[in-house]
Amino acid sequence: MTRAYTGLLLMAALILTGCLGQDPQWHGKDIRGLMPDLAFRLNAPSGAPVTPEASAGKVRLLYFGYTSCPDVCPSTLAGLRQAIRRLPEAERDAVEVLFVSVDPRRDTPERLSSYAGFYGEQVTGLTGPIPALRTLTRRYRTTFGYDQPDAEGNYNVSHGSAVYVFDGTGRARLLLRPGLSPQQISEDLARLIRESRAL
Amino acid sequence: MPELGVLAPYDASPLTILVFVLAAASYGYALPRLPRNQRPGALRVLAFGLGLLLCYGVMQTRFDYYAQYMFFVHRGQHLILHHLGPFLIALSNPLPVFRFWRARLAPDGHPLLRPVGTLYRALQQPVVAALLFVGLIYLWLWPPIHFDAMLSRPLYWTMNWSMLLDGLLFWWLMLDARSPAGGRTLGYGKRILILALVALPQMLLGAWIVFSRGQVYDVYEVCGRAWPMAPETDQLLGGLLTWIPPAMMSVLGILLLLRRALHEDGQALASQPVTGGRSP
């Protein structure tokens, strides 16, 4: 009788941890099955249209921001740069950071391209017309908005602070919340790269 | 497509639109065809229409956009889906419309309706209904689940629809216009007790959100707010909306039921023959 109970309890615990518990090895939040696959059609600074196919096979990190961003974007992108630098040299090219500017009015191709380049050769600056950006942010359940411009025409842009990570096949895998260290991000990336290479 | 502005759905759900159109159309079709003595008066029609419109409005207009990116607007959305909208619909007593369609579509019952009926009766057990009503609020506000629900589109729709359906079930059980004297509906005492009991855990949860120091729901910070608002202000407003208006809805429900109970007591007394008693 007691044995049967213990067995039942054990089974319930297993099921519960299996369904609700997060994989302890990921530092980011596992979003497999929660969010849709990577899909977009935006423009590179050269003006050429870009879709996820261009970076297929790589681990993609999608991040929304703008180049005039005073704090969040620089610190997030610097953190990603450090995380990528911690990877073995041969693995760095298996990562691509897609920095999507949600401020296409101010972020000219030159500006976006030099800004992205500053954070490493793995960073690609992308942008597009507002409706295309709205479609993409809605797909990943995030948003952006503009403040009233001041006398000099400067304005703040509100945007999400998360980085969405997709594997080589474009499946949504992780959500990196602010607060993760470059080391933690690097460990997650290394694991995803190994996983994609094993396929 | 015509420019609808703020009335256009942020995330159009054909199924949701279909359900609301069907509900409105079947009500509107049945209304003039009901016998005069069963036809709901203008006030009841207004309550039904307003309840329906409110629920539709928070699900399929720009309001939904703000509900996805601001915690306190999200709490307002659930206040309408789980409390105010269903409260108005239940208060409007759409029973004659149901009877009309039942007589039209399945006068002798339908084999498909039987499991639905069984499920309905199981969910309308007083204890089950009360637990479900409070349980759903706690489930969707449990921080890890809330985070996932705001990230995943299917989960988000499941959340909103489960709140609306449960709201309809609960408030119909509470406000069912048929007198308990017939034995088919819950007694007024039990209804009042449930309304008081479900208010307590909601007040507790709302107060906990209001007085939490840290950020309880960081998903709005991660995904970006609709406009720049301090996270503490958003959380405070959301907590207040979880705390006060639901408690007021319970009080309102209790007052309505007390009025009905007193009214029926009066009727029972008036119709009782006085010959039964022995005069001193």
mmCIF file of N, CA and C in Angstrom, chain A residues 63-153:
data_model
loop_
_atom_site.group_PDB
_atom_site.id
_atom_site.type_symbol
_atom_site.label_atom_id
_atom_site.label_comp_id
_atom_site.label_asym_id
_atom_site.label_seq_id
_atom_site.Cartn_x
_atom_site.Cartn_y
_atom_site.Cartn_z
ATOM 1 N N TYR A 63 17.564 40.779 -32.082
ATOM 2 C CA TYR A 63 17.458 41.812 -31.057
ATOM 3 C C TYR A 63 16.922 43.104 -31.682
ATOM 4 N N PHE A 64 15.959 43.733 -31.006
ATOM 5 C CA PHE A 64 15.379 44.976 -31.518
ATOM 6 C C PHE A 64 15.944 46.172 -30.759
ATOM 7 N N GLY A 65 16.321 47.204 -31.483
ATOM 8 C CA GLY A 65 16.844 48.389 -30.815
ATOM 9 C C GLY A 65 16.965 49.542 -31.793
ATOM 10 N N TYR A 66 17.791 50.532 -31.471
ATOM 11 C CA TYR A 66 18.043 51.660 -32.372
ATOM 12 C C TYR A 66 19.399 52.250 -32.019
ATOM 13 N N THR A 67 20.063 52.844 -33.003
ATOM 14 C CA THR A 67 21.457 53.219 -32.791
ATOM 15 C C THR A 67 21.619 54.395 -31.836
ATOM 16 N N SER A 68 20.559 55.221 -31.645
ATOM 17 C CA SER A 68 20.690 56.348 -30.712
ATOM 18 C C SER A 68 20.384 55.926 -29.283
ATOM 19 N N CYS A 69 20.160 54.643 -29.074
ATOM 20 C CA CYS A 69 19.763 54.118 -27.760
ATOM 21 C C CYS A 69 20.863 54.438 -26.742
ATOM 22 N N PRO A 70 20.488 55.074 -25.612
ATOM 23 C CA PRO A 70 21.524 55.525 -24.687
ATOM 24 C C PRO A 70 22.147 54.420 -23.843
ATOM 25 N N ASP A 71 21.389 53.407 -23.472
ATOM 26 C CA ASP A 71 21.959 52.443 -22.530
ATOM 27 C C ASP A 71 21.694 50.975 -22.858
ATOM 28 N N VAL A 72 20.421 50.627 -23.060
ATOM 29 C CA VAL A 72 20.075 49.202 -23.146
ATOM 30 C C VAL A 72 20.749 48.517 -24.332
ATOM 31 N N CYS A 73 20.643 49.133 -25.526
ATOM 32 C CA CYS A 73 21.205 48.494 -26.720
ATOM 33 C C CYS A 73 22.720 48.351 -26.629
ATOM 34 N N PRO A 74 23.470 49.439 -26.282
ATOM 35 C CA PRO A 74 24.918 49.257 -26.204
ATOM 36 C C PRO A 74 25.318 48.175 -25.209
ATOM 37 N N SER A 75 24.660 48.138 -24.047
ATOM 38 C CA SER A 75 25.106 47.150 -23.058
ATOM 39 C C SER A 75 24.732 45.741 -23.508
ATOM 40 N N THR A 76 23.550 45.583 -24.137
ATOM 41 C CA THR A 76 23.171 44.242 -24.608
ATOM 42 C C THR A 76 24.119 43.773 -25.705
ATOM 43 N N LEU A 77 24.392 44.661 -26.686
ATOM 44 C CA LEU A 77 25.249 44.268 -27.805
ATOM 45 C C LEU A 77 26.682 44.029 -27.336
ATOM 46 N N ALA A 78 27.151 44.832 -26.370
ATOM 47 C CA ALA A 78 28.499 44.611 -25.845
ATOM 48 C C ALA A 78 28.559 43.265 -25.130
ATOM 49 N N GLY A 79 27.490 42.938 -24.408
ATOM 50 C CA GLY A 79 27.438 41.640 -23.725
ATOM 51 C C GLY A 79 27.476 40.496 -24.727
ATOM 52 N N LEU A 80 26.753 40.654 -25.854
ATOM 53 C CA LEU A 80 26.756 39.601 -26.871
ATOM 54 C C LEU A 80 28.144 39.477 -27.503
ATOM 55 N N ARG A 81 28.796 40.640 -27.738
ATOM 56 C CA ARG A 81 30.135 40.604 -28.329
ATOM 57 C C ARG A 81 31.099 39.831 -27.428
ATOM 58 N N GLN A 82 31.003 40.122 -26.105
ATOM 59 C CA GLN A 82 31.865 39.395 -25.165
ATOM 60 C C GLN A 82 31.554 37.918 -25.160
ATOM 61 N N ALA A 83 30.254 37.587 -25.202
ATOM 62 C CA ALA A 83 29.854 36.180 -25.172
ATOM 63 C C ALA A 83 30.417 35.452 -26.395
ATOM 64 N N ILE A 84 30.353 36.113 -27.571
ATOM 65 C CA ILE A 84 30.848 35.477 -28.802
ATOM 66 C C ILE A 84 32.370 35.328 -28.737
ATOM 67 N N ARG A 85 33.048 36.330 -28.150
ATOM 68 C CA ARG A 85 34.509 36.248 -28.065
ATOM 69 C C ARG A 85 34.972 35.125 -27.155
ATOM 70 N N ARG A 86 34.110 34.711 -26.239
ATOM 71 C CA ARG A 86 34.486 33.613 -25.361
ATOM 72 C C ARG A 86 34.390 32.254 -26.051
ATOM 73 N N LEU A 87 33.753 32.234 -27.212
ATOM 74 C CA LEU A 87 33.638 30.966 -27.948
ATOM 75 C C LEU A 87 34.988 30.653 -28.589
ATOM 76 N N PRO A 88 35.289 29.351 -28.825
ATOM 77 C CA PRO A 88 36.494 29.015 -29.590
ATOM 78 C C PRO A 88 36.428 29.687 -30.962
ATOM 79 N N GLU A 89 37.574 30.100 -31.463
ATOM 80 C CA GLU A 89 37.586 30.907 -32.679
ATOM 81 C C GLU A 89 36.827 30.258 -33.828
ATOM 82 N N ALA A 90 36.957 28.934 -33.938
ATOM 83 C CA ALA A 90 36.326 28.217 -35.054
ATOM 84 C C ALA A 90 34.803 28.255 -34.975
ATOM 85 N N GLU A 91 34.268 28.549 -33.779
ATOM 86 C CA GLU A 91 32.807 28.501 -33.615
ATOM 87 C C GLU A 91 32.157 29.880 -33.733
ATOM 88 N N ARG A 92 32.980 30.921 -33.756
ATOM 89 C CA ARG A 92 32.388 32.271 -33.725
ATOM 90 C C ARG A 92 31.554 32.559 -34.961
ATOM 91 N N ASP A 93 31.958 31.975 -36.093
ATOM 92 C CA ASP A 93 31.216 32.255 -37.321
ATOM 93 C C ASP A 93 29.910 31.478 -37.421
ATOM 94 N N ALA A 94 29.683 30.594 -36.450
ATOM 95 C CA ALA A 94 28.427 29.854 -36.451
ATOM 96 C C ALA A 94 27.324 30.653 -35.764
ATOM 97 N N VAL A 95 27.639 31.908 -35.396
ATOM 98 C CA VAL A 95 26.670 32.763 -34.713
ATOM 99 C C VAL A 95 26.437 34.014 -35.554
ATOM 100 N N GLU A 96 25.190 34.451 -35.606
ATOM 101 C CA GLU A 96 24.906 35.714 -36.283
ATOM 102 C C GLU A 96 23.933 36.522 -35.430
ATOM 103 N N VAL A 97 24.325 37.754 -35.158
ATOM 104 C CA VAL A 97 23.445 38.637 -34.389
ATOM 105 C C VAL A 97 22.677 39.509 -35.378
ATOM 106 N N LEU A 98 21.344 39.446 -35.316
ATOM 107 C CA LEU A 98 20.510 40.262 -36.197
ATOM 108 C C LEU A 98 20.003 41.447 -35.380
ATOM 109 N N PHE A 99 20.614 42.579 -35.584
ATOM 110 C CA PHE A 99 20.214 43.779 -34.855
ATOM 111 C C PHE A 99 19.193 44.529 -35.715
ATOM 112 N N VAL A 100 17.951 44.493 -35.295
ATOM 113 C CA VAL A 100 16.895 45.113 -36.091
ATOM 114 C C VAL A 100 16.603 46.499 -35.531
ATOM 115 N N SER A 101 16.862 47.534 -36.324
ATOM 116 C CA SER A 101 16.572 48.881 -35.867
ATOM 117 C C SER A 101 15.091 49.182 -36.054
ATOM 118 N N VAL A 102 14.437 49.624 -34.952
ATOM 119 C CA VAL A 102 13.024 49.983 -35.040
ATOM 120 C C VAL A 102 12.879 51.500 -35.177
ATOM 121 N N ASP A 103 13.954 52.151 -35.593
ATOM 122 C CA ASP A 103 13.950 53.607 -35.770
ATOM 123 C C ASP A 103 14.487 53.926 -37.170
ATOM 124 N N PRO A 104 13.797 53.428 -38.222
ATOM 125 C CA PRO A 104 14.357 53.555 -39.576
ATOM 126 C C PRO A 104 14.508 55.007 -40.028
ATOM 127 N N ARG A 105 13.779 55.932 -39.376
ATOM 128 C CA ARG A 105 13.852 57.324 -39.804
ATOM 129 C C ARG A 105 15.240 57.914 -39.560
ATOM 130 N N ARG A 106 15.812 57.599 -38.388
ATOM 131 C CA ARG A 106 17.126 58.147 -38.059
ATOM 132 C C ARG A 106 18.255 57.202 -38.429
ATOM 133 N N ASP A 107 17.966 55.881 -38.440
ATOM 134 C CA ASP A 107 19.043 54.928 -38.688
ATOM 135 C C ASP A 107 19.262 54.726 -40.190
ATOM 136 N N THR A 108 20.064 55.616 -40.753
ATOM 137 C CA THR A 108 20.391 55.520 -42.176
ATOM 138 C C THR A 108 21.284 54.300 -42.400
ATOM 139 N N PRO A 109 21.377 53.813 -43.638
ATOM 140 C CA PRO A 109 22.202 52.633 -43.917
ATOM 141 C C PRO A 109 23.633 52.785 -43.389
ATOM 142 N N GLU A 110 24.260 53.974 -43.613
ATOM 143 C CA GLU A 110 25.649 54.151 -43.175
ATOM 144 C C GLU A 110 25.738 54.030 -41.663
ATOM 145 N N ARG A 111 24.815 54.701 -40.995
ATOM 146 C CA ARG A 111 24.829 54.737 -39.547
ATOM 147 C C ARG A 111 24.644 53.323 -38.975
ATOM 148 N N LEU A 112 23.665 52.616 -39.518
ATOM 149 C CA LEU A 112 23.347 51.278 -39.035
ATOM 150 C C LEU A 112 24.520 50.334 -39.288
ATOM 151 N N SER A 113 25.121 50.465 -40.458
ATOM 152 C CA SER A 113 26.204 49.561 -40.816
ATOM 153 C C SER A 113 27.426 49.780 -39.926
ATOM 154 N N SER A 114 27.770 51.062 -39.648
ATOM 155 C CA SER A 114 28.956 51.283 -38.813
ATOM 156 C C SER A 114 28.654 50.915 -37.365
ATOM 157 N N TYR A 115 27.428 51.143 -36.931
ATOM 158 C CA TYR A 115 27.042 50.786 -35.554
ATOM 159 C C TYR A 115 27.140 49.279 -35.359
ATOM 160 N N ALA A 116 26.589 48.527 -36.313
ATOM 161 C CA ALA A 116 26.616 47.063 -36.201
ATOM 162 C C ALA A 116 28.052 46.566 -36.249
ATOM 163 N N GLY A 117 28.853 47.146 -37.146
ATOM 164 C CA GLY A 117 30.233 46.711 -37.295
ATOM 165 C C GLY A 117 31.034 46.908 -36.015
ATOM 166 N N PHE A 118 30.692 47.952 -35.259
ATOM 167 C CA PHE A 118 31.402 48.250 -34.021
ATOM 168 C C PHE A 118 31.288 47.095 -33.028
ATOM 169 N N TYR A 119 30.192 46.362 -33.068
ATOM 170 C CA TYR A 119 29.978 45.275 -32.104
ATOM 171 C C TYR A 119 30.422 43.923 -32.646
ATOM 172 N N GLY A 120 31.178 43.914 -33.723
ATOM 173 C CA GLY A 120 31.743 42.650 -34.193
ATOM 174 C C GLY A 120 31.245 42.288 -35.571
ATOM 175 N N GLU A 121 32.035 41.466 -36.245
ATOM 176 C CA GLU A 121 31.651 41.108 -37.618
ATOM 177 C C GLU A 121 30.469 40.153 -37.661
ATOM 178 N N GLN A 122 30.097 39.587 -36.490
ATOM 179 C CA GLN A 122 28.937 38.688 -36.471
ATOM 180 C C GLN A 122 27.619 39.461 -36.425
ATOM 181 N N VAL A 123 27.709 40.791 -36.243
ATOM 182 C CA VAL A 123 26.471 41.577 -36.092
ATOM 183 C C VAL A 123 26.051 42.150 -37.448
ATOM 184 N N THR A 124 24.793 41.911 -37.801
ATOM 185 C CA THR A 124 24.231 42.470 -39.026
ATOM 186 C C THR A 124 23.140 43.461 -38.656
ATOM 187 N N GLY A 125 23.234 44.655 -39.168
ATOM 188 C CA GLY A 125 22.185 45.641 -38.929
ATOM 189 C C GLY A 125 21.101 45.481 -39.984
ATOM 190 N N LEU A 126 19.846 45.451 -39.548
ATOM 191 C CA LEU A 126 18.727 45.309 -40.476
ATOM 192 C C LEU A 126 17.674 46.327 -40.122
ATOM 193 N N THR A 127 16.915 46.752 -41.108
ATOM 194 C CA THR A 127 15.748 47.560 -40.813
ATOM 195 C C THR A 127 14.789 47.462 -42.000
ATOM 196 N N GLY A 128 13.705 48.184 -41.917
ATOM 197 C CA GLY A 128 12.720 48.100 -42.984
ATOM 198 C C GLY A 128 11.648 49.125 -42.743
ATOM 199 N N PRO A 129 10.630 49.174 -43.622
ATOM 200 C CA PRO A 129 9.538 50.101 -43.391
ATOM 201 C C PRO A 129 8.768 49.725 -42.113
ATOM 202 N N ILE A 130 8.148 50.735 -41.487
ATOM 203 C CA ILE A 130 7.462 50.503 -40.207
ATOM 204 C C ILE A 130 6.504 49.306 -40.253
ATOM 205 N N PRO A 131 5.649 49.158 -41.298
ATOM 206 C CA PRO A 131 4.737 48.007 -41.272
ATOM 207 C C PRO A 131 5.464 46.665 -41.189
ATOM 208 N N ALA A 132 6.603 46.537 -41.893
ATOM 209 C CA ALA A 132 7.367 45.282 -41.834
ATOM 210 C C ALA A 132 7.914 45.063 -40.427
ATOM 211 N N LEU A 133 8.338 46.164 -39.786
ATOM 212 C CA LEU A 133 8.858 46.052 -38.417
ATOM 213 C C LEU A 133 7.752 45.680 -37.448
ATOM 214 N N ARG A 134 6.577 46.275 -37.667
ATOM 215 C CA ARG A 134 5.434 45.953 -36.791
ATOM 216 C C ARG A 134 5.058 44.481 -36.920
ATOM 217 N N THR A 135 5.061 43.968 -38.149
ATOM 218 C CA THR A 135 4.729 42.557 -38.358
ATOM 219 C C THR A 135 5.710 41.668 -37.605
ATOM 220 N N LEU A 136 6.982 42.022 -37.694
ATOM 221 C CA LEU A 136 8.007 41.199 -37.044
ATOM 222 C C LEU A 136 7.905 41.284 -35.520
ATOM 223 N N THR A 137 7.737 42.492 -34.983
ATOM 224 C CA THR A 137 7.664 42.597 -33.517
ATOM 225 C C THR A 137 6.403 41.908 -32.998
ATOM 226 N N ARG A 138 5.302 42.003 -33.767
ATOM 227 C CA ARG A 138 4.084 41.332 -33.304
ATOM 228 C C ARG A 138 4.296 39.825 -33.289
ATOM 229 N N ARG A 139 5.030 39.311 -34.287
ATOM 230 C CA ARG A 139 5.289 37.878 -34.361
ATOM 231 C C ARG A 139 6.013 37.399 -33.109
ATOM 232 N N TYR A 140 6.916 38.227 -32.590
ATOM 233 C CA TYR A 140 7.658 37.831 -31.390
ATOM 234 C C TYR A 140 7.127 38.526 -30.143
ATOM 235 N N ARG A 141 5.884 38.946 -30.223
ATOM 236 C CA ARG A 141 5.146 39.497 -29.091
ATOM 237 C C ARG A 141 5.924 40.561 -28.341
ATOM 238 N N THR A 142 6.491 41.464 -29.102
ATOM 239 C CA THR A 142 7.146 42.596 -28.489
ATOM 240 C C THR A 142 6.665 43.844 -29.228
ATOM 241 N N THR A 143 7.065 45.011 -28.773
ATOM 242 C CA THR A 143 6.550 46.224 -29.404
ATOM 243 C C THR A 143 7.591 47.331 -29.333
ATOM 244 N N PHE A 144 7.297 48.430 -29.975
ATOM 245 C CA PHE A 144 8.155 49.605 -29.867
ATOM 246 C C PHE A 144 7.289 50.843 -30.032
ATOM 247 N N GLY A 145 7.772 51.953 -29.493
ATOM 248 C CA GLY A 145 7.008 53.196 -29.568
ATOM 249 C C GLY A 145 7.956 54.371 -29.495
ATOM 250 N N TYR A 146 7.484 55.534 -29.942
ATOM 251 C CA TYR A 146 8.345 56.720 -29.965
ATOM 252 C C TYR A 146 7.835 57.761 -28.987
ATOM 253 N N ASP A 147 8.798 58.448 -28.346
ATOM 254 C CA ASP A 147 8.492 59.595 -27.486
ATOM 255 C C ASP A 147 8.259 60.832 -28.349
ATOM 256 N N GLN A 148 7.758 61.888 -27.732
ATOM 257 C CA GLN A 148 7.675 63.179 -28.429
ATOM 258 C C GLN A 148 9.095 63.731 -28.622
ATOM 259 N N PRO A 149 9.464 64.177 -29.835
ATOM 260 C CA PRO A 149 10.810 64.725 -30.035
ATOM 261 C C PRO A 149 11.001 66.012 -29.231
ATOM 262 N N ASP A 150 12.226 66.216 -28.737
ATOM 263 C CA ASP A 150 12.519 67.462 -28.015
ATOM 264 C C ASP A 150 12.866 68.565 -29.021
ATOM 265 N N ALA A 151 13.373 69.719 -28.526
ATOM 266 C CA ALA A 151 13.627 70.874 -29.390
ATOM 267 C C ALA A 151 14.623 70.546 -30.493
ATOM 268 N N GLU A 152 15.594 69.661 -30.182
ATOM 269 C CA GLU A 152 16.605 69.313 -31.196
ATOM 270 C C GLU A 152 16.138 68.183 -32.113
ATOM 271 N N GLY A 153 14.947 67.688 -31.878
ATOM 272 C CA GLY A 153 14.460 66.605 -32.729
ATOM 273 C C GLY A 153 14.875 65.231 -32.242
#
